[in-house]
Coordinates of C-alpha atoms in Angstrom, one line a residue:
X4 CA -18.6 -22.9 4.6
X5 CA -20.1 -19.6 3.9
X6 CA -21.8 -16.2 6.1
X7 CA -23.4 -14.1 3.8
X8 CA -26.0 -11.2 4.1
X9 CA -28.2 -8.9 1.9
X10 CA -30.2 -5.4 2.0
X11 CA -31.3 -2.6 0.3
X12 CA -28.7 -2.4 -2.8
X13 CA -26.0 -4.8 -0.7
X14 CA -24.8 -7.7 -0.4
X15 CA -21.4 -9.5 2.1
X16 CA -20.1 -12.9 1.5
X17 CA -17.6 -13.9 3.8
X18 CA -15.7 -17.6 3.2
X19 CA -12.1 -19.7 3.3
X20 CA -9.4 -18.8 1.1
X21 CA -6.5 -20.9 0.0
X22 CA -3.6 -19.3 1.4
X23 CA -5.4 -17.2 3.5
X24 CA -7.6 -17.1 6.2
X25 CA -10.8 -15.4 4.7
X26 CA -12.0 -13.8 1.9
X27 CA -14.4 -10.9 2.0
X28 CA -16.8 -10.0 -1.0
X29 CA -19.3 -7.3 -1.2
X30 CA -21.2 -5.6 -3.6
X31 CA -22.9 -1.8 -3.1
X32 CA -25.4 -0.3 -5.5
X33 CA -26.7 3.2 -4.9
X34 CA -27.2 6.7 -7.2
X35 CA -24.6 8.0 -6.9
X36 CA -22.4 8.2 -10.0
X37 CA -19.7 6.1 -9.8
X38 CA -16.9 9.4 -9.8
X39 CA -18.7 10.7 -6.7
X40 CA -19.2 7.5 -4.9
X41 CA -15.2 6.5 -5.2
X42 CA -14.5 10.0 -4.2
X43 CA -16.7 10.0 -1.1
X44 CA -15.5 6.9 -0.4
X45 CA -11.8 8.1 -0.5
X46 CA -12.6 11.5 0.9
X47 CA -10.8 12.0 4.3
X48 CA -13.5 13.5 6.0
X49 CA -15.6 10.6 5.1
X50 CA -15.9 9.9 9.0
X51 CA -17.8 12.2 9.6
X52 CA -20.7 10.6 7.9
X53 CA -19.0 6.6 8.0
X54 CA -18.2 6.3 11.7
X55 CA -16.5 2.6 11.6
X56 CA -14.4 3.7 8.8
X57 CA -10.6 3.3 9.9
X58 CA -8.4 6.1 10.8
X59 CA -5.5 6.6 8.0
X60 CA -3.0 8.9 9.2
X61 CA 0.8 9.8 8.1
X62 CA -0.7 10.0 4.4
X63 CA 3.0 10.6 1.7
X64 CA 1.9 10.9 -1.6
X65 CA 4.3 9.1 -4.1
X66 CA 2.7 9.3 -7.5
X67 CA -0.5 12.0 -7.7
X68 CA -1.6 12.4 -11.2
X69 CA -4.5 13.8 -12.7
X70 CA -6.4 10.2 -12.9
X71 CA -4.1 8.2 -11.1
X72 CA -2.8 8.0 -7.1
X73 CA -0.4 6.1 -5.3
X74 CA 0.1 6.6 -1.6
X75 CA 1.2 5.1 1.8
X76 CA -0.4 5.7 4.8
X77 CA -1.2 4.2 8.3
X78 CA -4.2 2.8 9.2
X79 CA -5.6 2.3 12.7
X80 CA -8.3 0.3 14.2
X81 CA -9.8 -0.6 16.7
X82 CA -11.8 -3.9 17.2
X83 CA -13.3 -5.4 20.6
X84 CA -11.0 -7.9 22.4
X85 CA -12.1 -10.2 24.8
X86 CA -11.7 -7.8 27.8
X87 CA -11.3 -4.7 26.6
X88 CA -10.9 -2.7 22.9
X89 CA -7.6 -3.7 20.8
X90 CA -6.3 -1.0 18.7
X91 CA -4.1 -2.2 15.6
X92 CA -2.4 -0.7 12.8
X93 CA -1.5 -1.1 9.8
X94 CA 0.8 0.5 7.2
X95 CA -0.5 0.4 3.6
X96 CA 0.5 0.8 -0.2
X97 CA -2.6 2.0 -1.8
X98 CA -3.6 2.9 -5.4
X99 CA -6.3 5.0 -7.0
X100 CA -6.9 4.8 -10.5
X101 CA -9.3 6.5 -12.5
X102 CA -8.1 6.3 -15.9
X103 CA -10.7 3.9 -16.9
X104 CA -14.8 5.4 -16.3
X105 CA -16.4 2.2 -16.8
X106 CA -14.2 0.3 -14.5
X107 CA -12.2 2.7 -11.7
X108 CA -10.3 0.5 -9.3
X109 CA -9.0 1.1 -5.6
X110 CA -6.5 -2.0 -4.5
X111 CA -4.7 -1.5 -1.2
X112 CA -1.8 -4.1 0.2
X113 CA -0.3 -4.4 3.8
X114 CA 3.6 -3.8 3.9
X115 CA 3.5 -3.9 7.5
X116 CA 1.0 -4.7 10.4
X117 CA 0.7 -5.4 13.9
X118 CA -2.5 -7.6 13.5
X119 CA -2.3 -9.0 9.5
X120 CA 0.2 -11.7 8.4
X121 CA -1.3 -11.1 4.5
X122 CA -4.1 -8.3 4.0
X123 CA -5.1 -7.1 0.5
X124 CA -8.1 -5.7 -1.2
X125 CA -9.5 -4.6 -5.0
X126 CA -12.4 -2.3 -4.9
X127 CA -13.6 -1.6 -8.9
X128 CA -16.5 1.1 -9.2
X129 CA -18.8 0.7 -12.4
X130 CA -21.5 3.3 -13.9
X131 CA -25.1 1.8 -14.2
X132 CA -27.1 2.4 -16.6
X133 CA -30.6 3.0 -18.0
X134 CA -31.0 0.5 -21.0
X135 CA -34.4 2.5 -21.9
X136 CA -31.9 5.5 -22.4
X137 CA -28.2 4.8 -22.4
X138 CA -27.7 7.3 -19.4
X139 CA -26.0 7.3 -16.4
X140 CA -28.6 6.6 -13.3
X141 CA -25.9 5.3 -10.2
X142 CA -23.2 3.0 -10.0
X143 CA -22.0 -0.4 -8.3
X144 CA -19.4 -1.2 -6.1
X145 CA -18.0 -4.7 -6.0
X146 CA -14.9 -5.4 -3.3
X147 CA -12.9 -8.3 -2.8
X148 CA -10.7 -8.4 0.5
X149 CA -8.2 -11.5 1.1
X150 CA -7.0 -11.5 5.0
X151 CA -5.1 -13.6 7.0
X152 CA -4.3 -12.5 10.8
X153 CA -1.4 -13.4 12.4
X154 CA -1.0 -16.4 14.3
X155 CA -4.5 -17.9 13.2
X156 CA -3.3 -21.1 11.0
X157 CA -5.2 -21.6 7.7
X158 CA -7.0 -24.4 8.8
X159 CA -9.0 -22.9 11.7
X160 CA -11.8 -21.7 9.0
X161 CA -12.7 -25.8 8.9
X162 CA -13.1 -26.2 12.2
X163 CA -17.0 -26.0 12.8
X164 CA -17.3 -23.5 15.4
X165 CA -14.3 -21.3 15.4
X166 CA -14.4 -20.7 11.7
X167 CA -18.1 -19.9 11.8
X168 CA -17.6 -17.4 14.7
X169 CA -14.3 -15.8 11.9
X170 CA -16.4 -15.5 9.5
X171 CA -19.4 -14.1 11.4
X172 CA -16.5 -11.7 12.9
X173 CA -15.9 -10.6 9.5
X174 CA -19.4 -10.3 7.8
X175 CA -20.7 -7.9 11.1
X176 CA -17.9 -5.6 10.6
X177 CA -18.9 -5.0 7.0
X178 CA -21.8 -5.1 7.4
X179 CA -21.9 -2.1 9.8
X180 CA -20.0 -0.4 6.8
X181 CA -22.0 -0.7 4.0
X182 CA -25.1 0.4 6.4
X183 CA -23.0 3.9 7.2
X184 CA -22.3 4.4 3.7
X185 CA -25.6 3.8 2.5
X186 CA -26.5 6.7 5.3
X187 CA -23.9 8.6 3.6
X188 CA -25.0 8.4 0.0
X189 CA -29.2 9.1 1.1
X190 CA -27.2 12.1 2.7
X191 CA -24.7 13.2 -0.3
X192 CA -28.5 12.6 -2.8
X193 CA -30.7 14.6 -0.6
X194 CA -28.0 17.4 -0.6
X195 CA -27.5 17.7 -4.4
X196 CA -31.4 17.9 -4.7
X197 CA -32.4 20.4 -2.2
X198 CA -29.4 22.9 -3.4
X199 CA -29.4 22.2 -6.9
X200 CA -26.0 21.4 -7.1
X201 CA -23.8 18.4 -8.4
X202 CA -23.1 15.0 -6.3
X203 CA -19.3 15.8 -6.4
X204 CA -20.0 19.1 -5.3
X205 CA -22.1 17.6 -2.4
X206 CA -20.2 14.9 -1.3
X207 CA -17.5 17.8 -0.8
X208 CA -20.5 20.1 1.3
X209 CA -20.7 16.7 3.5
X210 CA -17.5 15.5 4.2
X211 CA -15.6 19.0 4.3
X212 CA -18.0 21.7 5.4
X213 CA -15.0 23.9 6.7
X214 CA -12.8 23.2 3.8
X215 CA -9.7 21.6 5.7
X216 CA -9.4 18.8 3.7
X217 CA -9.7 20.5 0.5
X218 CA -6.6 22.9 1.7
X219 CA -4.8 19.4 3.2
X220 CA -4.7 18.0 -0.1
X221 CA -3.6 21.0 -2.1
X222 CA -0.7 20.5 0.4
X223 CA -0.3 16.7 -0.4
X224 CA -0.1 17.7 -4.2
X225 CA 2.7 20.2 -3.4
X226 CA 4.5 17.7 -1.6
X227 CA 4.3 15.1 -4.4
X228 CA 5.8 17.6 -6.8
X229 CA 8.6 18.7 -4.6
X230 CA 9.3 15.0 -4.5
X231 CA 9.7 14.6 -8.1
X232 CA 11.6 17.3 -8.5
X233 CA 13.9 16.2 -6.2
X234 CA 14.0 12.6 -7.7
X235 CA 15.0 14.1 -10.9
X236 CA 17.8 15.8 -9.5
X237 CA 19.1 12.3 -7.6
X238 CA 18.7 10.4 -11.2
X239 CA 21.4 13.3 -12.7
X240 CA 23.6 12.6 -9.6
X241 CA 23.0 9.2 -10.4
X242 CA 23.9 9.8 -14.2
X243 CA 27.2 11.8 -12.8
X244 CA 28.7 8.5 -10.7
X245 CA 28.2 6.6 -13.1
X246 CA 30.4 8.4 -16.1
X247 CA 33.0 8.8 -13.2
X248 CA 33.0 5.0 -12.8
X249 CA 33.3 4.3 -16.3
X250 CA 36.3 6.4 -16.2
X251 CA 38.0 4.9 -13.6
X252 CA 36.8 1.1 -15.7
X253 CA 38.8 2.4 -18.4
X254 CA 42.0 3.5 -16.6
X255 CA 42.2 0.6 -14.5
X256 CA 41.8 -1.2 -18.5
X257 CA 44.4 0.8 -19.2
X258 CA 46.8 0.1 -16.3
X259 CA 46.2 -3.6 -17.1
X260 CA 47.6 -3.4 -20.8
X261 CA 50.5 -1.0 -18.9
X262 CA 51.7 -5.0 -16.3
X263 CA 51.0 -7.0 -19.3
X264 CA 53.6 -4.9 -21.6
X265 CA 55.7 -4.9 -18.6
X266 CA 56.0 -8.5 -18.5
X267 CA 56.3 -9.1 -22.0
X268 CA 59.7 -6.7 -21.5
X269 CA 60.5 -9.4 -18.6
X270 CA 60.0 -12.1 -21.0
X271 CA 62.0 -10.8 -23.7
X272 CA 64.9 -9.7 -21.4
X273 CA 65.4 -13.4 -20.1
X274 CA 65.3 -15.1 -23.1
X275 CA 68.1 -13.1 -24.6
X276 CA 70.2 -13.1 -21.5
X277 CA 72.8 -11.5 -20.7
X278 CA 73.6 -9.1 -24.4
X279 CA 75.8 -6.1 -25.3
X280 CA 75.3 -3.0 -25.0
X281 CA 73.4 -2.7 -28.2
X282 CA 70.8 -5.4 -27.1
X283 CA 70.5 -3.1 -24.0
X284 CA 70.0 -0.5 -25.6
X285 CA 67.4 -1.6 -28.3
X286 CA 65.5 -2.9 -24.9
X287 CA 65.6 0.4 -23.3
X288 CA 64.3 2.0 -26.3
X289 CA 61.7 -0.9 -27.1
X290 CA 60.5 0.3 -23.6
X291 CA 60.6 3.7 -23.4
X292 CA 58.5 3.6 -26.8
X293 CA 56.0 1.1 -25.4
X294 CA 55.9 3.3 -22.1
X295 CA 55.1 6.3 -24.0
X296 CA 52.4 4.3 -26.3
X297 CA 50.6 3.0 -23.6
X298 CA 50.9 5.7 -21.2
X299 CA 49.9 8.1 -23.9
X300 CA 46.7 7.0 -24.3
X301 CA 47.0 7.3 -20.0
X302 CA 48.1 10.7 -20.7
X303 CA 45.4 12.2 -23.0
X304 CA 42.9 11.0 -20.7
X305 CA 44.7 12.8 -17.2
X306 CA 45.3 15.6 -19.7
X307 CA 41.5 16.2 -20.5
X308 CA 40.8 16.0 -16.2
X309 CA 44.1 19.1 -16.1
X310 CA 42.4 20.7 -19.3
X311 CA 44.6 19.3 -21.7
X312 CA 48.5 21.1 -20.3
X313 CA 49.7 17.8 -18.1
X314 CA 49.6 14.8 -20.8
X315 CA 53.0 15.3 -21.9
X316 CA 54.6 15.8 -18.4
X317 CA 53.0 13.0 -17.1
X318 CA 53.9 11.0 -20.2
X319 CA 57.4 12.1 -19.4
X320 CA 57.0 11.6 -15.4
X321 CA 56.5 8.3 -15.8
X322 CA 58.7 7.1 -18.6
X323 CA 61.5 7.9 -16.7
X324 CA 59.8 6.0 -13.7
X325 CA 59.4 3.1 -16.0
X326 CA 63.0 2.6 -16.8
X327 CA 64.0 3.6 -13.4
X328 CA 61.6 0.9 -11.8
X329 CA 61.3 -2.1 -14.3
X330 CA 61.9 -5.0 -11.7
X331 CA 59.7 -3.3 -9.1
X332 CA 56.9 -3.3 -12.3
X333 CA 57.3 -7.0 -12.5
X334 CA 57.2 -7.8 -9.4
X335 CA 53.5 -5.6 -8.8
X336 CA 52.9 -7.0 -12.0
X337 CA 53.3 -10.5 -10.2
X338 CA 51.5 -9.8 -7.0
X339 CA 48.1 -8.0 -8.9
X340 CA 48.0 -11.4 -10.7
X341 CA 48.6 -13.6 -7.7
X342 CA 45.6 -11.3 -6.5

């Protein structure tokens, strides 16, 4: 089940789609190069001349290269409802690439939309050719839009007269665009013949005759570089958390091997019982070396956060903690595991 249509350098083919509700292909010849012709199709003032284009407004650039352009923006429509117009909106993710002459692609993808359960598209812009002469004489457009509105089920395109009247919906509406673009181009041609100058150059005398967009996008491109900027400055604040958490990885590491010694003491100490004074003292002075071993580490690390003059008071500090506090170690040592 198919609606197609032709002209003068175009063609619409509108059928079902497996996981969607339709898909829309078109193709659009005219002589134009294919540079101009994506740029007066992308130009923001291309209303003027394409009146059933959609509105997109709330345009933030996120990537704006030389040959390459990613942007989201809101688009807004309005379509005839059974009583009265409906207008709908939708916000997009869309992407501009150049980089490639023979083959310049514009896809566009629905993050969010009041009308549009799925919506996507591909447009890819090709130079033609003379064969006789190897040079550049227009170009050809060929889109593909998949599309799937919002509580419309899948299967409605197979039912005889609903999915004809879908699909007739859908050819009209493009339809009515190619028509106004082809106005555009014989428009954008005449221009560039009678002045003499270039069709970029005329496809910016017809869509901006004031100049506002031009000065609208030299603000965009600001923008975009502001925003980079400022990203780089987030990744080194980024790069800054991160060596702190790695520091405070390796003293909590640290403070690990600090319980484990401490019960190994605790181990030691019960299985000799109750000894002399001697035994004692070897104990305290197995600890108060281990204390200082591992805590020196400890310390060298809080000594380069003081600048290098606290490692050894610390060290000190905290030895005498150690044998001051052994059974309270073992028993934190006990809960942290239990933990």
């Amino acid at each position: 089940m198919v609606a197609k249509d032709s002209g003068d350098g175009w063609t619409v083919r509108v059928s079902n789609r497996k996981g969607h509700l339709l898909r829309i292909e078109a193709t659009f010849q005219c002589d134009l190069d294919a540079m101009s012709l994506l740029t007066l199709s992308m130009h923001p003032g291309v209303r003027t001349v394409v009146k059933s284009r959609e509105v997109h407004k709330g345009c933030v650039v996120l990537v704006a290269e030389p040959l390459y352009k990613e942007v989201m923006l809101t688009q807004h429509t309005e379509s005839d409802g059974v009583l009265r117009k409906k207008h709908e909106q939708a916000l997009l993710h869309m992407t501009e690439d150049r980089r490639n002459p023979n083959a310049m692609t514009v896809t566009f993808k629905a993050l969010e939309s009041t009308s549009f359960k799925k919506y996507t598209g591909t447009t890819v812009y090709h130079p033609v050719t003379d064969p006789a002469t190897g040079c550049v004489v227009g170009s050809r457009v060929e889109s593909t839009q998949d599309v799937l509105p919002k509580g419309l089920p899948q299967w409605l395109t197979r039912m005889p007269l609903l999915g004809n009247m879908l699909r007739e919906a859908g050819l009209k509406h493009v339809r009515t665009l190619l028509l106004e673009l082809k106005a555009a181009v014989d428009k954008v041609v005449a221009h560039a013949a009678a002045t003499g100058v270039s069709h970029a150059e005329a496809v910016e005398a017809v869509c901006d005759p004031t100049g506002e967009w031009a000065a609208k996008q030299a603000e965009e491109l600001r923008q975009a570089a502001a925003q980079r900027q400022q990203g780089l400055r987030s990744f080194a604040f980024d790069d800054a958390w991160e060596e702190e958490e790695e520091e405070e990885e390796e003293d909590a590491m640290l403070e690990e091997g600090d319980e484990e010694g401490d019960g190994r003491e605790g181990e030691e100490e019960g299985e000799e019982g109750e000894g002399g004074e001697d035994g004692q003292a070897g104990e305290g002075q197995d600890g108060s070396m281990g204390g200082a071993g591992s805590m020196g580490a400890r310390g060298s690390r809080e000594g380069e956060m003081c600048g290098g003059g606290c490692s050894r008071k610390a060290v000190a500090w905290r030895g005498e903690e150690r044998r001051a506090y052994t059974g309270s170690d073992d028993v934190e040592s006990g809960a942290s595991d239990q933990s």
